[in-house]
Amino acid sequence: MTSILILNGPNLNLLGTRQPEVYGTTTLGDIEAQCRAVAEDLGVTLAFAQSNAEGALVNRIHDARGTHHGLILNAGAYTHTSIALMDAISSTEVPTIELHLSNIHAREDFRHTSYIARVAVGVICGFGAHGYTLALQAMARHLETGA
Ligand code: CA2
C-alpha cells in the first residue's frame, strides 16, 4: 500500500497553544487526526511526526527512502535556512511536497526564500490546517498519476 510521511519541523508542536492569530487554534494532534481520516478515505498508509531538531528531521528523511513513497514536509523555519534538509530530500529521491500553514510570501522577506521548494514537486501554503489534507490528496494523486 502507498505510504506517505507527513513531517513537521520546529515549534509546530506548539500549534493551537500560542499565536492563534498567525497559526490558528487547531493543534498538531487535531491535524494528525484529520489527516488519518483523509488517508483512510484515500486508501494510503500515513506516518506523522514532528521534531524540533534539524538532525532528527534529516534522519527521518533518510529513513523515508524505501519506507515511504511520498513526503509532505512543513519544515517550519528550517525551510528558509536548511541546505541540510534540501540535500537530504535530493539524496532520498522521495517525492516531496513543501507545506506551510501561512502564506510565507505575504510575510517577512526572510520567509520568501525556501531551500525546500528547489527540490519539491510542489508547494502548498496559506490555507492553514486545511493545507495538510490538501497536500495529502495532492501527494496521493501525484503518486498514482504523476500529476
Ligand atoms: O506557516 C508555516 O507553516 C511555517 O512553516 C511556520 C513556521 C515559520 O517559521 C515558517 O516561516 C512558516 C513557524 C512555526 C511556529 O509554530 C508556532 C505555532 C504556535 C506558536 C508559536 C509557533
PDB file of C-alpha atoms and ligand atoms in Angstrom:
ATOM      1  CA  MET A   1       0.000   0.000   0.000  1.00  0.00           C
ATOM      2  CA  THR A   2       1.125   3.539  -0.731  1.00  0.00           C
ATOM      3  CA  SER A   3       2.741   5.095   2.330  1.00  0.00           C
ATOM      4  CA  ILE A   4       3.063   8.843   2.950  1.00  0.00           C
ATOM      5  CA  LEU A   5       5.087  10.539   5.687  1.00  0.00           C
ATOM      6  CA  ILE A   6       3.993  13.944   7.000  1.00  0.00           C
ATOM      7  CA  LEU A   7       6.944  15.518   8.774  1.00  0.00           C
ATOM      8  CA  ASN A   8       6.781  18.682  10.878  1.00  0.00           C
ATOM      9  CA  GLY A   9       9.665  20.869  11.953  1.00  0.00           C
ATOM     10  CA  PRO A  10      10.496  23.209  14.830  1.00  0.00           C
ATOM     11  CA  ASN A  11       7.860  24.779  17.068  1.00  0.00           C
ATOM     12  CA  LEU A  12       4.949  23.154  15.237  1.00  0.00           C
ATOM     13  CA  ASN A  13       4.322  21.140  18.422  1.00  0.00           C
ATOM     14  CA  LEU A  14       3.080  24.483  19.850  1.00  0.00           C
ATOM     15  CA  LEU A  15       0.274  24.808  17.307  1.00  0.00           C
ATOM     16  CA  GLY A  16      -3.057  25.787  18.805  1.00  0.00           C
ATOM     17  CA  THR A  17      -1.478  26.863  22.074  1.00  0.00           C
ATOM     18  CA  ARG A  18       0.186  30.191  21.128  1.00  0.00           C
ATOM     19  CA  GLN A  19      -0.056  32.892  18.413  1.00  0.00           C
ATOM     20  CA  PRO A  20      -3.542  31.757  17.231  1.00  0.00           C
ATOM     21  CA  GLU A  21      -3.811  34.966  15.157  1.00  0.00           C
ATOM     22  CA  VAL A  22      -0.980  33.674  12.929  1.00  0.00           C
ATOM     23  CA  TYR A  23      -1.256  29.886  13.123  1.00  0.00           C
ATOM     24  CA  GLY A  24      -4.876  29.245  14.181  1.00  0.00           C
ATOM     25  CA  THR A  25      -6.328  27.269  17.065  1.00  0.00           C
ATOM     26  CA  THR A  26      -6.007  23.760  15.641  1.00  0.00           C
ATOM     27  CA  THR A  27      -3.407  21.626  17.423  1.00  0.00           C
ATOM     28  CA  LEU A  28      -0.936  19.325  15.678  1.00  0.00           C
ATOM     29  CA  GLY A  29      -2.853  16.410  17.232  1.00  0.00           C
ATOM     30  CA  ASP A  30      -6.070  17.692  15.607  1.00  0.00           C
ATOM     31  CA  ILE A  31      -4.277  17.956  12.260  1.00  0.00           C
ATOM     32  CA  GLU A  32      -2.933  14.419  12.590  1.00  0.00           C
ATOM     33  CA  ALA A  33      -6.464  13.115  13.292  1.00  0.00           C
ATOM     34  CA  GLN A  34      -7.844  14.937  10.224  1.00  0.00           C
ATOM     35  CA  CYS A  35      -5.025  13.550   8.073  1.00  0.00           C
ATOM     36  CA  ARG A  36      -5.623   9.991   9.346  1.00  0.00           C
ATOM     37  CA  ALA A  37      -9.297  10.228   8.339  1.00  0.00           C
ATOM     38  CA  VAL A  38      -8.398  11.504   4.849  1.00  0.00           C
ATOM     39  CA  ALA A  39      -5.633   8.891   4.466  1.00  0.00           C
ATOM     40  CA  GLU A  40      -8.153   6.155   5.216  1.00  0.00           C
ATOM     41  CA  ASP A  41     -10.524   7.530   2.545  1.00  0.00           C
ATOM     42  CA  LEU A  42      -7.650   7.698   0.061  1.00  0.00           C
ATOM     43  CA  GLY A  43      -6.509   4.172   0.929  1.00  0.00           C
ATOM     44  CA  VAL A  44      -2.979   5.206   1.859  1.00  0.00           C
ATOM     45  CA  THR A  45      -0.883   4.450   4.944  1.00  0.00           C
ATOM     46  CA  LEU A  46       0.090   7.547   6.927  1.00  0.00           C
ATOM     47  CA  ALA A  47       3.062   8.234   9.187  1.00  0.00           C
ATOM     48  CA  PHE A  48       3.033  11.554  11.072  1.00  0.00           C
ATOM     49  CA  ALA A  49       5.975  13.000  13.015  1.00  0.00           C
ATOM     50  CA  GLN A  50       7.389  16.230  14.440  1.00  0.00           C
ATOM     51  CA  SER A  51      10.844  17.242  15.639  1.00  0.00           C
ATOM     52  CA  ASN A  52      12.438  20.470  16.778  1.00  0.00           C
ATOM     53  CA  ALA A  53      15.919  19.205  15.807  1.00  0.00           C
ATOM     54  CA  GLU A  54      17.345  19.653  12.310  1.00  0.00           C
ATOM     55  CA  GLY A  55      19.456  16.471  12.505  1.00  0.00           C
ATOM     56  CA  ALA A  56      16.471  14.384  13.593  1.00  0.00           C
ATOM     57  CA  LEU A  57      14.498  15.704  10.599  1.00  0.00           C
ATOM     58  CA  VAL A  58      17.416  14.816   8.286  1.00  0.00           C
ATOM     59  CA  ASN A  59      17.432  11.284   9.756  1.00  0.00           C
ATOM     60  CA  ARG A  60      13.658  10.922   9.261  1.00  0.00           C
ATOM     61  CA  ILE A  61      14.047  11.974   5.614  1.00  0.00           C
ATOM     62  CA  HIS A  62      16.905   9.450   5.102  1.00  0.00           C
ATOM     63  CA  ASP A  63      14.760   6.718   6.670  1.00  0.00           C
ATOM     64  CA  ALA A  64      11.881   7.586   4.304  1.00  0.00           C
ATOM     65  CA  ARG A  65      13.803   6.018   1.408  1.00  0.00           C
ATOM     66  CA  GLY A  66      12.425   2.531   0.887  1.00  0.00           C
ATOM     67  CA  THR A  67       9.777   3.042   3.601  1.00  0.00           C
ATOM     68  CA  HIS A  68       7.521   5.832   2.317  1.00  0.00           C
ATOM     69  CA  HIS A  69       6.515   6.651  -1.255  1.00  0.00           C
ATOM     70  CA  GLY A  70       5.897  10.359  -0.616  1.00  0.00           C
ATOM     71  CA  LEU A  71       6.920  13.031   1.883  1.00  0.00           C
ATOM     72  CA  ILE A  72       4.925  16.093   2.961  1.00  0.00           C
ATOM     73  CA  LEU A  73       7.223  18.461   4.808  1.00  0.00           C
ATOM     74  CA  ASN A  74       6.408  21.513   6.882  1.00  0.00           C
ATOM     75  CA  ALA A  75       9.995  22.290   7.811  1.00  0.00           C
ATOM     76  CA  GLY A  76       8.996  25.410   9.774  1.00  0.00           C
ATOM     77  CA  ALA A  77      11.789  27.972   9.978  1.00  0.00           C
ATOM     78  CA  TYR A  78      14.332  25.425   8.626  1.00  0.00           C
ATOM     79  CA  THR A  79      12.583  25.945   5.267  1.00  0.00           C
ATOM     80  CA  HIS A  80      14.397  29.246   4.963  1.00  0.00           C
ATOM     81  CA  THR A  81      17.825  28.142   6.192  1.00  0.00           C
ATOM     82  CA  SER A  82      18.496  24.443   5.802  1.00  0.00           C
ATOM     83  CA  ILE A  83      20.682  23.229   2.967  1.00  0.00           C
ATOM     84  CA  ALA A  84      20.944  20.003   5.015  1.00  0.00           C
ATOM     85  CA  LEU A  85      17.213  19.299   4.622  1.00  0.00           C
ATOM     86  CA  MET A  86      17.372  20.180   0.920  1.00  0.00           C
ATOM     87  CA  ASP A  87      20.284  17.774   0.410  1.00  0.00           C
ATOM     88  CA  ALA A  88      18.517  15.041   2.388  1.00  0.00           C
ATOM     89  CA  ILE A  89      15.451  15.293   0.126  1.00  0.00           C
ATOM     90  CA  SER A  90      17.618  15.218  -3.014  1.00  0.00           C
ATOM     91  CA  SER A  91      19.534  12.189  -1.788  1.00  0.00           C
ATOM     92  CA  THR A  92      16.453  10.121  -0.911  1.00  0.00           C
ATOM     93  CA  GLU A  93      14.627  10.916  -4.166  1.00  0.00           C
ATOM     94  CA  VAL A  94      11.291  10.554  -2.319  1.00  0.00           C
ATOM     95  CA  PRO A  95       8.754  12.915  -3.972  1.00  0.00           C
ATOM     96  CA  THR A  96       8.214  15.813  -1.578  1.00  0.00           C
ATOM     97  CA  ILE A  97       5.541  18.479  -1.151  1.00  0.00           C
ATOM     98  CA  GLU A  98       6.570  21.609   0.765  1.00  0.00           C
ATOM     99  CA  LEU A  99       3.769  22.691   3.086  1.00  0.00           C
ATOM    100  CA  HIS A 100       3.085  25.766   5.221  1.00  0.00           C
ATOM    101  CA  LEU A 101       0.112  26.885   7.245  1.00  0.00           C
ATOM    102  CA  SER A 102       0.718  30.555   6.490  1.00  0.00           C
ATOM    103  CA  ASN A 103       1.320  32.226   3.141  1.00  0.00           C
ATOM    104  CA  ILE A 104       5.072  32.670   3.547  1.00  0.00           C
ATOM    105  CA  HIS A 105       5.162  35.013   0.515  1.00  0.00           C
ATOM    106  CA  ALA A 106       2.847  37.502   2.232  1.00  0.00           C
ATOM    107  CA  ARG A 107       5.059  37.618   5.339  1.00  0.00           C
ATOM    108  CA  GLU A 108       8.562  38.910   6.152  1.00  0.00           C
ATOM    109  CA  ASP A 109      11.165  38.895   3.356  1.00  0.00           C
ATOM    110  CA  PHE A 110      13.269  36.223   5.073  1.00  0.00           C
ATOM    111  CA  ARG A 111      10.345  33.785   4.710  1.00  0.00           C
ATOM    112  CA  HIS A 112      10.253  34.260   0.920  1.00  0.00           C
ATOM    113  CA  THR A 113      13.345  32.088   0.459  1.00  0.00           C
ATOM    114  CA  SER A 114      12.840  28.332   0.516  1.00  0.00           C
ATOM    115  CA  TYR A 115      15.567  25.726   0.124  1.00  0.00           C
ATOM    116  CA  ILE A 116      12.868  23.026   0.140  1.00  0.00           C
ATOM    117  CA  ALA A 117      10.968  24.413  -2.873  1.00  0.00           C
ATOM    118  CA  ARG A 118      14.014  23.751  -5.090  1.00  0.00           C
ATOM    119  CA  VAL A 119      13.668  20.003  -4.575  1.00  0.00           C
ATOM    120  CA  ALA A 120       9.889  19.736  -4.090  1.00  0.00           C
ATOM    121  CA  VAL A 121       7.343  18.558  -6.651  1.00  0.00           C
ATOM    122  CA  GLY A 122       5.053  21.342  -5.428  1.00  0.00           C
ATOM    123  CA  VAL A 123       4.297  23.810  -2.654  1.00  0.00           C
ATOM    124  CA  ILE A 124       1.087  24.408  -0.669  1.00  0.00           C
ATOM    125  CA  CYS A 125       0.882  27.419   1.654  1.00  0.00           C
ATOM    126  CA  GLY A 126      -1.610  29.844   3.104  1.00  0.00           C
ATOM    127  CA  PHE A 127      -4.564  27.521   3.755  1.00  0.00           C
ATOM    128  CA  GLY A 128      -3.944  26.930   7.449  1.00  0.00           C
ATOM    129  CA  ALA A 129      -4.538  23.443   8.832  1.00  0.00           C
ATOM    130  CA  HIS A 130      -6.592  22.559   5.743  1.00  0.00           C
ATOM    131  CA  GLY A 131      -3.331  22.611   3.771  1.00  0.00           C
ATOM    132  CA  TYR A 132      -2.340  19.308   5.369  1.00  0.00           C
ATOM    133  CA  THR A 133      -5.272  17.368   3.884  1.00  0.00           C
ATOM    134  CA  LEU A 134      -4.887  19.249   0.585  1.00  0.00           C
ATOM    135  CA  ALA A 135      -1.258  18.124   0.493  1.00  0.00           C
ATOM    136  CA  LEU A 136      -2.248  14.535   1.286  1.00  0.00           C
ATOM    137  CA  GLN A 137      -4.740  14.494  -1.600  1.00  0.00           C
ATOM    138  CA  ALA A 138      -2.191  16.107  -3.927  1.00  0.00           C
ATOM    139  CA  MET A 139       0.502  13.589  -2.975  1.00  0.00           C
ATOM    140  CA  ALA A 140      -1.807  10.554  -3.358  1.00  0.00           C
ATOM    141  CA  ARG A 141      -2.785  11.806  -6.820  1.00  0.00           C
ATOM    142  CA  HIS A 142       0.819  12.573  -7.750  1.00  0.00           C
ATOM    143  CA  LEU A 143       1.939   9.074  -6.773  1.00  0.00           C
ATOM    144  CA  GLU A 144      -0.957   7.479  -8.655  1.00  0.00           C
ATOM    145  CA  THR A 145      -0.931   9.524 -11.868  1.00  0.00           C
ATOM    146  CA  GLY A 146       2.285  11.573 -11.876  1.00  0.00           C
ATOM    147  CA  ALA A 147       0.217  14.801 -11.921  1.00  0.00           C
TER     148      ALA A 147
HETATM  149  O1  CA2 B   1       3.452  28.711   8.061  1.00  0.00           O
HETATM  150  C1  CA2 B   1       4.104  27.731   8.371  1.00  0.00           C
HETATM  151  O2  CA2 B   1       3.650  26.579   8.394  1.00  0.00           O
HETATM  152  C2  CA2 B   1       5.572  27.907   8.792  1.00  0.00           C
HETATM  153  O3  CA2 B   1       6.312  26.775   8.357  1.00  0.00           O
HETATM  154  C3  CA2 B   1       5.565  28.002  10.313  1.00  0.00           C
HETATM  155  C4  CA2 B   1       6.950  28.304  10.888  1.00  0.00           C
HETATM  156  C5  CA2 B   1       7.562  29.516  10.210  1.00  0.00           C
HETATM  157  O4  CA2 B   1       8.881  29.721  10.702  1.00  0.00           O
HETATM  158  C6  CA2 B   1       7.594  29.363   8.707  1.00  0.00           C
HETATM  159  O5  CA2 B   1       8.127  30.541   8.146  1.00  0.00           O
HETATM  160  C7  CA2 B   1       6.196  29.147   8.166  1.00  0.00           C
HETATM  161  C8  CA2 B   1       6.852  28.575  12.388  1.00  0.00           C
HETATM  162  C9  CA2 B   1       6.171  27.515  13.167  1.00  0.00           C
HETATM  163  C10 CA2 B   1       5.934  28.041  14.543  1.00  0.00           C
HETATM  164  O6  CA2 B   1       4.748  27.484  15.015  1.00  0.00           O
HETATM  165  C11 CA2 B   1       4.227  28.049  16.139  1.00  0.00           C
HETATM  166  C12 CA2 B   1       2.971  27.649  16.464  1.00  0.00           C
HETATM  167  C13 CA2 B   1       2.352  28.174  17.559  1.00  0.00           C
HETATM  168  C14 CA2 B   1       3.009  29.103  18.340  1.00  0.00           C
HETATM  169  C15 CA2 B   1       4.271  29.505  18.003  1.00  0.00           C
HETATM  170  C16 CA2 B   1       4.895  28.975  16.899  1.00  0.00           C
END
